[in-house]
Short mmCIF file of C-alpha atoms and ligand atoms in Angstrom, two decimals:
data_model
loop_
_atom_site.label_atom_id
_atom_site.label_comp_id
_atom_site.label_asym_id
_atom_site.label_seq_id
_atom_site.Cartn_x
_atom_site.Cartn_y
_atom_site.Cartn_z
CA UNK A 1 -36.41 125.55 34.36
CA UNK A 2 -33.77 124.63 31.61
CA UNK A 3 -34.25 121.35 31.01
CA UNK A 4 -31.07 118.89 30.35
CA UNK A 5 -29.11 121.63 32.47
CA UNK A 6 -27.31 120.02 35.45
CA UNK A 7 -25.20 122.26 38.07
CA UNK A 8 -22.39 119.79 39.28
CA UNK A 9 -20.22 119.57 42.25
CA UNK A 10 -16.67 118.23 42.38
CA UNK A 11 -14.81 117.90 45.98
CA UNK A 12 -13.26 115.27 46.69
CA UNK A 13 -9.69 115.97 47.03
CA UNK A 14 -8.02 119.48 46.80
CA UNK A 15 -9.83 120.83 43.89
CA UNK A 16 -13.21 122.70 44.48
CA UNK A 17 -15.27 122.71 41.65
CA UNK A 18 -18.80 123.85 39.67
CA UNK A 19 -19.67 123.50 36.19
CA UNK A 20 -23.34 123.61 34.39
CA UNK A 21 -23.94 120.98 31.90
CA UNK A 22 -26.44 120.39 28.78
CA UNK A 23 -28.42 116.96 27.63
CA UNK A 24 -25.21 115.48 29.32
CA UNK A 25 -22.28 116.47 26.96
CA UNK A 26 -22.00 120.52 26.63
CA UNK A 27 -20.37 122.36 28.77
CA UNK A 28 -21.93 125.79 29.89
CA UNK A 29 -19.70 126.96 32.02
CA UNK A 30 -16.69 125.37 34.28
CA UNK A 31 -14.43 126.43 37.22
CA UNK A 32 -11.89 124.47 38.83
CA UNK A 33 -10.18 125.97 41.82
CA UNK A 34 -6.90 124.60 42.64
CA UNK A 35 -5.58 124.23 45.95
CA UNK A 36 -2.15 122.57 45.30
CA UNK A 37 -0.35 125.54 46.02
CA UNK A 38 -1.99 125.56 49.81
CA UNK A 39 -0.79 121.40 50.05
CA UNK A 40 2.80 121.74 48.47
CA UNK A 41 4.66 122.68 51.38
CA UNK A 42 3.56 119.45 53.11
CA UNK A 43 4.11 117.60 50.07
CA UNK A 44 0.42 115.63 49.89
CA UNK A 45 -2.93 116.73 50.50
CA UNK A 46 -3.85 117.38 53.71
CA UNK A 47 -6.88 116.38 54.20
CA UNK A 48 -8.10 118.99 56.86
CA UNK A 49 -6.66 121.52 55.11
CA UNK A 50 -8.36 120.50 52.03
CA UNK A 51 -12.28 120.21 53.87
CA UNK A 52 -11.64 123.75 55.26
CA UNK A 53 -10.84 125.12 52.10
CA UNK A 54 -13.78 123.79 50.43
CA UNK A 55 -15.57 125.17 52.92
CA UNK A 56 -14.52 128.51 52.30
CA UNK A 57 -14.82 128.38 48.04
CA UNK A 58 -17.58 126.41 47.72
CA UNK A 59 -19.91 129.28 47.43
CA UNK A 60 -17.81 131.29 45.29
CA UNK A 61 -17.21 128.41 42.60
CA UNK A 62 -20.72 127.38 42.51
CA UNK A 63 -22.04 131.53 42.12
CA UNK A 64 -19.20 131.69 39.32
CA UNK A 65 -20.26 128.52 37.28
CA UNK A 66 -24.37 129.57 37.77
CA UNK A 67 -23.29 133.20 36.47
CA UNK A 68 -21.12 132.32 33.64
CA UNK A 69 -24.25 129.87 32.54
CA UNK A 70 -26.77 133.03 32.87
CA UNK A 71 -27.60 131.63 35.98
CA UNK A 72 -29.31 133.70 39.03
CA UNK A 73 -28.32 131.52 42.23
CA UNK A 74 -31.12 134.43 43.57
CA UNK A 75 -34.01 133.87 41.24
CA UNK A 76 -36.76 133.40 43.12
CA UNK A 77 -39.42 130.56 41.99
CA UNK A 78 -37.28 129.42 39.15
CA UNK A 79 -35.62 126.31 38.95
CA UNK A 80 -32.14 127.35 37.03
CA UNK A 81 -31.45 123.54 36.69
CA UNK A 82 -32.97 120.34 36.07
CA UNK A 83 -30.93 118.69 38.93
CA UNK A 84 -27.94 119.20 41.22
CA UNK A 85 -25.16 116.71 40.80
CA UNK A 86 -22.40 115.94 43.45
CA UNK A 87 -19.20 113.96 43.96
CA UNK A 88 -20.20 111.21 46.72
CA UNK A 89 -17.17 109.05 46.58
CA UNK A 90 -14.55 108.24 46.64
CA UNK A 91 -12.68 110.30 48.44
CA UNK A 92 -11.57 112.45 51.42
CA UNK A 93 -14.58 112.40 53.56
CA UNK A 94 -14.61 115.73 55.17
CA UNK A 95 -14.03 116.93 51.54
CA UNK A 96 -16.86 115.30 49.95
CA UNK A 97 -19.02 116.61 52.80
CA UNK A 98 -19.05 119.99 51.46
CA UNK A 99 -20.42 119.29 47.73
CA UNK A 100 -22.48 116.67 48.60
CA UNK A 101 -24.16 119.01 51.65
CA UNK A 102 -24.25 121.83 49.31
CA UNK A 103 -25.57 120.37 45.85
CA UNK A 104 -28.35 118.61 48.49
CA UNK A 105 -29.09 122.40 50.16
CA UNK A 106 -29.27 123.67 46.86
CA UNK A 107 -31.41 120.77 45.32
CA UNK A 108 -33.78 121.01 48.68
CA UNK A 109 -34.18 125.00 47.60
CA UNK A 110 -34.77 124.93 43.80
CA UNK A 111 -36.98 121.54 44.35
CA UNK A 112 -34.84 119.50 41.84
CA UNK A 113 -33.60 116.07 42.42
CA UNK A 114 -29.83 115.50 43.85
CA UNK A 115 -28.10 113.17 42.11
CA UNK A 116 -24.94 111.51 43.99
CA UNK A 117 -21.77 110.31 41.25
CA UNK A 118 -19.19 108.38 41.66
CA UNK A 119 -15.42 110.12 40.94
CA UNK A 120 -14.11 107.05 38.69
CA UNK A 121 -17.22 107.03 36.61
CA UNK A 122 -17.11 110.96 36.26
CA UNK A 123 -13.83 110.86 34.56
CA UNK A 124 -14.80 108.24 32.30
CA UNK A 125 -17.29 110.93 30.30
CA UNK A 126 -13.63 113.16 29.70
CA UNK A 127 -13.86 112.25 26.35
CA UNK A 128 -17.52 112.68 25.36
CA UNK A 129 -17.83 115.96 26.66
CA UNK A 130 -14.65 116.89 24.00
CA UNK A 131 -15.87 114.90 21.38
CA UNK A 132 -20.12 114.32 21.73
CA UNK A 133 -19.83 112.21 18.31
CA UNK A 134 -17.50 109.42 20.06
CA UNK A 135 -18.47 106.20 18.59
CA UNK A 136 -18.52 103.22 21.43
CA UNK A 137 -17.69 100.50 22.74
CA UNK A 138 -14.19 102.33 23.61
CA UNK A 139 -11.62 101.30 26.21
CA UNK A 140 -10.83 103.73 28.20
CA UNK A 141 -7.75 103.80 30.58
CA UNK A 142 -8.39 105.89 33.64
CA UNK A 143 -5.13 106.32 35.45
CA UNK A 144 -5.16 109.13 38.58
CA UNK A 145 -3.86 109.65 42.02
CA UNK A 146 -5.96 106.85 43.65
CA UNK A 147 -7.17 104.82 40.81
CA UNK A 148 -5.87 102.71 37.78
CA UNK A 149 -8.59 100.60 35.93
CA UNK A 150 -9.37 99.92 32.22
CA UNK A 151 -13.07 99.71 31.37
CA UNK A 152 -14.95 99.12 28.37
CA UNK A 153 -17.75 101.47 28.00
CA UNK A 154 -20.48 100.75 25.30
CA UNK A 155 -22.93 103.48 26.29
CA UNK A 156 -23.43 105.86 28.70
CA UNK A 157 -24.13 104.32 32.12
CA UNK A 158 -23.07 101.16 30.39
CA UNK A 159 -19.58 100.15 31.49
CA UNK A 160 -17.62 96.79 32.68
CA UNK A 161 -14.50 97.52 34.47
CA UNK A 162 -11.83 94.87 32.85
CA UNK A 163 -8.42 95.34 35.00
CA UNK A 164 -7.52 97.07 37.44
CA UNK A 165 -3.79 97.62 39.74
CA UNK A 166 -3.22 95.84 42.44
CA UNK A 167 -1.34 97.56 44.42
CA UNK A 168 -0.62 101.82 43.89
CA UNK A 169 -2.56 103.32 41.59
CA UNK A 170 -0.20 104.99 38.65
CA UNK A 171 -0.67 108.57 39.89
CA UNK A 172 0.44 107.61 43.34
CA UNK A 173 3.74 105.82 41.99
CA UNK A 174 4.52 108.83 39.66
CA UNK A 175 4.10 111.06 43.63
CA UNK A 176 5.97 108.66 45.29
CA UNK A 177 9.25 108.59 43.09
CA UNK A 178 8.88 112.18 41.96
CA UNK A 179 9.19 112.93 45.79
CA UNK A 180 11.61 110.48 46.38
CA UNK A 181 13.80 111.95 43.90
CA UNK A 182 13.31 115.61 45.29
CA UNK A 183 11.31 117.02 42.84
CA UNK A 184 8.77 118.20 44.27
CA UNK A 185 4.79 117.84 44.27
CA UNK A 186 2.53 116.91 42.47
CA UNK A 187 4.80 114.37 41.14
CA UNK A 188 3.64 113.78 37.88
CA UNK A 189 4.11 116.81 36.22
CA UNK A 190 7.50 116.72 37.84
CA UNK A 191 8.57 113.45 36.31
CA UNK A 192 6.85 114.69 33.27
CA UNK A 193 9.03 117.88 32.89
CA UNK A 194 12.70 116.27 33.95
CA UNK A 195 11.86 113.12 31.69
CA UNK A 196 11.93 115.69 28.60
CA UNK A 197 15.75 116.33 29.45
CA UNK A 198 16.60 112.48 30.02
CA UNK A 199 17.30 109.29 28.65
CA UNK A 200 14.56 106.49 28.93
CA UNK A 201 16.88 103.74 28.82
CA UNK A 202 19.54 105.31 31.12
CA UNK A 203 18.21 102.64 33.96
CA UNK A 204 16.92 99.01 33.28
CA UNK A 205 13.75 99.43 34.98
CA UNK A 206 10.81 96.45 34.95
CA UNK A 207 7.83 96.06 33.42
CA UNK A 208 4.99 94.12 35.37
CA UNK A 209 3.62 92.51 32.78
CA UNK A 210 1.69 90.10 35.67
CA UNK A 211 0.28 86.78 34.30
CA UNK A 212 -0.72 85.84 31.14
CA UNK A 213 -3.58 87.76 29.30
CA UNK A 214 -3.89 89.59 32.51
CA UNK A 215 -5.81 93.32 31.95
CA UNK A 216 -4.51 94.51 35.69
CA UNK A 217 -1.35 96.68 36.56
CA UNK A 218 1.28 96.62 39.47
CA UNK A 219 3.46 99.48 40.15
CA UNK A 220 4.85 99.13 43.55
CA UNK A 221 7.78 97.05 42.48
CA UNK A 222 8.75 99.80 40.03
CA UNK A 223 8.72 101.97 42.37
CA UNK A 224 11.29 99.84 44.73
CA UNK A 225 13.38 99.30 41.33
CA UNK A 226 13.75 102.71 41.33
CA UNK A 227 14.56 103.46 45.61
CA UNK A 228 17.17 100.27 44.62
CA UNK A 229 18.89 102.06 41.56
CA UNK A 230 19.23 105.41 42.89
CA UNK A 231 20.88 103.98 46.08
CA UNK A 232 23.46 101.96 44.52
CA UNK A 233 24.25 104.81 41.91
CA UNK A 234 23.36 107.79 43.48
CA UNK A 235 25.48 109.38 40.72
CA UNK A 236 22.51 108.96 38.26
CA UNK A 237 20.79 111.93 36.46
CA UNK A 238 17.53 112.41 38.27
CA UNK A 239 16.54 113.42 34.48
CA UNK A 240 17.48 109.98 33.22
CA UNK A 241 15.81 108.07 36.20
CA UNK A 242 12.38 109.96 35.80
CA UNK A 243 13.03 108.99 32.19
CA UNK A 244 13.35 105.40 32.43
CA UNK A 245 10.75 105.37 34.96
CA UNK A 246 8.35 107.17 32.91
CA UNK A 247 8.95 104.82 29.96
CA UNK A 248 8.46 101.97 32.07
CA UNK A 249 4.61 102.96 33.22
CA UNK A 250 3.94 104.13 29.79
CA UNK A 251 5.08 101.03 27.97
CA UNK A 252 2.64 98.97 30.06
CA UNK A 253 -0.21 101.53 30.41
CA UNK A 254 -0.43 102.08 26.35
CA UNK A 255 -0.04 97.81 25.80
CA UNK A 256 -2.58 97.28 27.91
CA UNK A 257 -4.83 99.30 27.00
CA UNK A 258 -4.65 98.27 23.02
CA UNK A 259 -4.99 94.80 24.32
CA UNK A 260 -8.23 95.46 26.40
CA UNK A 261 -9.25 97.38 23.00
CA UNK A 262 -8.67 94.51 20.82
CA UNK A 263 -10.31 91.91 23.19
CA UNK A 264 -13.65 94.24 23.55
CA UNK A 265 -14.01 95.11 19.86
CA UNK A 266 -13.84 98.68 20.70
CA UNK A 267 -13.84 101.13 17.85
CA UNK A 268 -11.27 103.47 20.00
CA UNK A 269 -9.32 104.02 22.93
CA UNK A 270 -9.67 107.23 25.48
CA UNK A 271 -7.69 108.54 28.10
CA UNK A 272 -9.06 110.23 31.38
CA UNK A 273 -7.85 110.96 34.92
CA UNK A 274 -4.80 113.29 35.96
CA UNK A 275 -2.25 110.90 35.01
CA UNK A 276 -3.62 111.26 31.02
CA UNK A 277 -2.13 114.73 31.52
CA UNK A 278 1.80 113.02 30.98
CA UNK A 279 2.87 114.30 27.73
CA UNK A 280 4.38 110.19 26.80
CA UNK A 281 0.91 108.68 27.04
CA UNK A 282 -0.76 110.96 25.11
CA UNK A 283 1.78 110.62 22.69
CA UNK A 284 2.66 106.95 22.98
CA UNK A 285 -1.58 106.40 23.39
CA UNK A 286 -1.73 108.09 19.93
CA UNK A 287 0.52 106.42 17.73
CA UNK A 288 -0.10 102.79 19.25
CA UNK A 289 -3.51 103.35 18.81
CA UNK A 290 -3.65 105.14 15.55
CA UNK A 291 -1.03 102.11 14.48
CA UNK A 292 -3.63 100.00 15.94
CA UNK A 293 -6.73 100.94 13.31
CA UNK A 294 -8.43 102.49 16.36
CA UNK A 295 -9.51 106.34 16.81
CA UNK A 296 -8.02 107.45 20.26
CA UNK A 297 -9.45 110.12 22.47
CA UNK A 298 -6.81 112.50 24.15
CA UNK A 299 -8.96 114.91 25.96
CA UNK A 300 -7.68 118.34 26.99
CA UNK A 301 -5.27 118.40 30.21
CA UNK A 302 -7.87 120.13 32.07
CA UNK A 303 -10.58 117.66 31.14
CA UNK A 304 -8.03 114.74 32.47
CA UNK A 305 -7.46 116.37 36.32
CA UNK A 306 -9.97 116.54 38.17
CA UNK A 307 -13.41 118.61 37.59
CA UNK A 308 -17.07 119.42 37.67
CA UNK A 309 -17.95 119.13 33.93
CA UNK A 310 -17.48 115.27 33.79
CA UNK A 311 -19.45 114.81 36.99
CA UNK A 312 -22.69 116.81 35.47
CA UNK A 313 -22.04 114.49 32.15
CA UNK A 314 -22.12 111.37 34.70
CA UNK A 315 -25.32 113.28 36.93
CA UNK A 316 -27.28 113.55 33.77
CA UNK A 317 -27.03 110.24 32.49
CA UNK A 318 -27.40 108.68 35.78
CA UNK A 319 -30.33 110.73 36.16
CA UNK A 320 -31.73 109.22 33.03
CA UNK A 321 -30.67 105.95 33.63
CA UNK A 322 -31.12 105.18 37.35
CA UNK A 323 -32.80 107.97 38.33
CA UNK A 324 -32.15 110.45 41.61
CA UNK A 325 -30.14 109.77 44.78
CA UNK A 326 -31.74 110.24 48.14
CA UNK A 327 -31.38 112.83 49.84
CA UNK A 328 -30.00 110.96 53.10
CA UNK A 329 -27.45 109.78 50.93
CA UNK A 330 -23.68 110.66 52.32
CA UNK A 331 -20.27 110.55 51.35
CA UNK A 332 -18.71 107.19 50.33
CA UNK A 333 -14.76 107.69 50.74
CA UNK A 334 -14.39 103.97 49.53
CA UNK A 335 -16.60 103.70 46.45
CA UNK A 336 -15.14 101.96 44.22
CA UNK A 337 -16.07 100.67 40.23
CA UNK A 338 -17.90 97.26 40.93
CA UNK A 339 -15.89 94.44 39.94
CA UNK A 340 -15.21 92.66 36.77
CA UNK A 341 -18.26 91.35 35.12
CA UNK A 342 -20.59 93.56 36.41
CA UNK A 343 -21.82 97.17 35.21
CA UNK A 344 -22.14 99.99 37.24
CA UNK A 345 -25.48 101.38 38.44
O1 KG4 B 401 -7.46 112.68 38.44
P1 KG4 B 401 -6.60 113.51 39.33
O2 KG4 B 401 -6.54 114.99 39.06
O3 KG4 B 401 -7.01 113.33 40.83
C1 KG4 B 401 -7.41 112.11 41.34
O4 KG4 B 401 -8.63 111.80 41.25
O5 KG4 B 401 -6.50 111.37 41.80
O6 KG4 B 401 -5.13 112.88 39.26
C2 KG4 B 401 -4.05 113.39 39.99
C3 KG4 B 401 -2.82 112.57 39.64
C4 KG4 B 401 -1.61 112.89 40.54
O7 KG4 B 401 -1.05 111.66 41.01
C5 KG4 B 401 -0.67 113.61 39.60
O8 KG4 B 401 0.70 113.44 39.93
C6 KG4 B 401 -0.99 112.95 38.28
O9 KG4 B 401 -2.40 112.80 38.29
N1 KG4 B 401 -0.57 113.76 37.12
C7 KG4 B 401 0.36 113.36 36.23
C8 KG4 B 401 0.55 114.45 35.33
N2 KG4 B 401 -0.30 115.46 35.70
C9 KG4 B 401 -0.98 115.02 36.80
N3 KG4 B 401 1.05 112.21 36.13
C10 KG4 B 401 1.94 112.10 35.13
N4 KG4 B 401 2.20 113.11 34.24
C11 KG4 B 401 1.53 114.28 34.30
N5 KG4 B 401 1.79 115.25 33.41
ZN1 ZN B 402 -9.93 112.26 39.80
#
């Protein structure tokens, strides 16, 4: 057996993927297989679609990731791996069905624990598995297609989550208004692309600042700003709106997140989740923080989206920390990040 190795499983949406991990923060080998082409057409994930697909790459993935590791899925009486590690929640439930029942079938035949990790804290580890000397506590602003939150981690396994949205998360309102303006899924690279050819302060869009001191985000008025400005003046540049709009999300994700910085004492700020892909808050995220005294973390687009890498950094520590799942344990589609105050176990 390699010890610190962890083979990880990623499915809970429509990306099926395997990566091996070391002590928690190398990555041995990766593979992310998309299936947004099969979803485009209907313009969201399906999610039956998406469970049968799994279905059919699972096996593939995981004998790419164990080979490009050195790894003999076939070797009989060895244990390649320390543990098997698996996306529980949340997420679609017929898609998390198929990693969790194959990292548990594969953990059952090698006789190594399972370990069951939760999405929201996988993408937190983004940035330590690109940069293993990352000094903490850092805030870290994980915006994707479901979630928004801003959590101050001081160690692995050690996290508080301090805001959160309230209403769509920021990846869902970049979908929403990407496909309300025709262009196409997945939005956010959309808006992303036609922003780069328009004005960001074409439209007076707002910023939801919400109450005092408050950490949390709101995007679902922005969103309706946007339905309102495009029907009273449908002769706007789409380019300009998904500028404006753009602007408007960034402007509150990048303050935000230097205030939660500030308040926590971190020594830097990191990015994860898909939405950390948009070319504005990376750049904006940067320069505010840089401005700020504060190192930031921009992790590589591929580390942002969605993966199997960040869930065998999260299996490993969680191993470690908590020690292994059960191996009645299912899928969770509604896990969430515990709530303020508390840290996650
Ligand atoms: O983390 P992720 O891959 O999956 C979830 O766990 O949700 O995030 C997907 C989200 C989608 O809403 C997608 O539109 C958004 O990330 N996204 C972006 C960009 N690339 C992906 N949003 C803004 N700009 C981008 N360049
Ligand atoms: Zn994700």
């Amino acid at each position: 057996m390699t010890s610190g190795r962890v083979l990880a499983i990623e499915t809970s949406c429509d990306e099926t993927a395997a990566a091996v991990v070391d002590g928690g923060r190398t990555v041995v080998s990766s593979v992310v297989s998309s299936q947004v082409d099969l979803h485009a057409r209907y313009g969201g994930v399906v999610p039956e679609l998406a469970s049968r697909a799994h279905t059919e790459l699972i096996v593939p993935v995981v004998t790419e990731a164990l080979a490009g590791a050195g790894l003999d899925p076939q070797g009989r009486g060895e244990r390649p791996v320390e543990a098997v590690a698996a996306t529980v929640g949340p997420g679609l439930v017929g898609a998390l069905l198929v990693g969790v029942s194959a990292a548990k079938a594969l953990a059952m035949a090698w006789e190594v624990p399972f370990v069951g990790v939760n999405h929201l804290e996988g993408h937190l580890y983004a940035s330590l598995l690109e940069d293993p000397d990352l000094e903490m506590p850092v805030a870290i602003l994980l915006v994707s297609g479901g979630h928004t939150l801003l959590v101050s981690m001081e160690g692995p396994g050690r996290y508080e989550v301090v805001g959160r949205t309230r209403d769509d998360a920021a990846g869902e309102a970049f979908d929403k208004v990407a496909r309300y303006l025709g262009l196409g899924y997945p939005g956010g690279p959309a808006i992303d692309r036609a922003a780069r050819a328009g004005d960001p302060a074409a439209v007076a869009l707002p910023r939801a600042w919400l109450e005092e001191g408050s950490l949390d985000f709101s995007f679902s008025g922005l969103k309706t700003a946007v339905v309102n400005h495009v029907r009273a003046h449908p002769e706007v540049a789409t380019e300009d709106v998904a500028a404006s709009f753009q602007r408007a999300v960034v402007d509150v994700l990048v303050a935000k997140a230097l205030e939660a910085a500030r308040r926590i004492g971190a020594r830097g700020i990191c990015l994860a989740g898909g939405v950390a892909a948009n070319s504005e808050l990376r750049e904006r995220a940067t320069a505010g923080g840089e401005a700020a005294g504060l190192r930031v973390f921009v992790p590589s687009r591929s580390m942002c989206t969605d993966n199997a890498a960040m869930i065998g950094a999260a299996g490993y520590f969680r191993l470690r920390g908590v020690g292994p799942s059960s191996l009645g344990t299912g899928a969770e589609p509604s896990l969430g990040m515990r709530e303020p105050g508390a840290t996650l176990g």
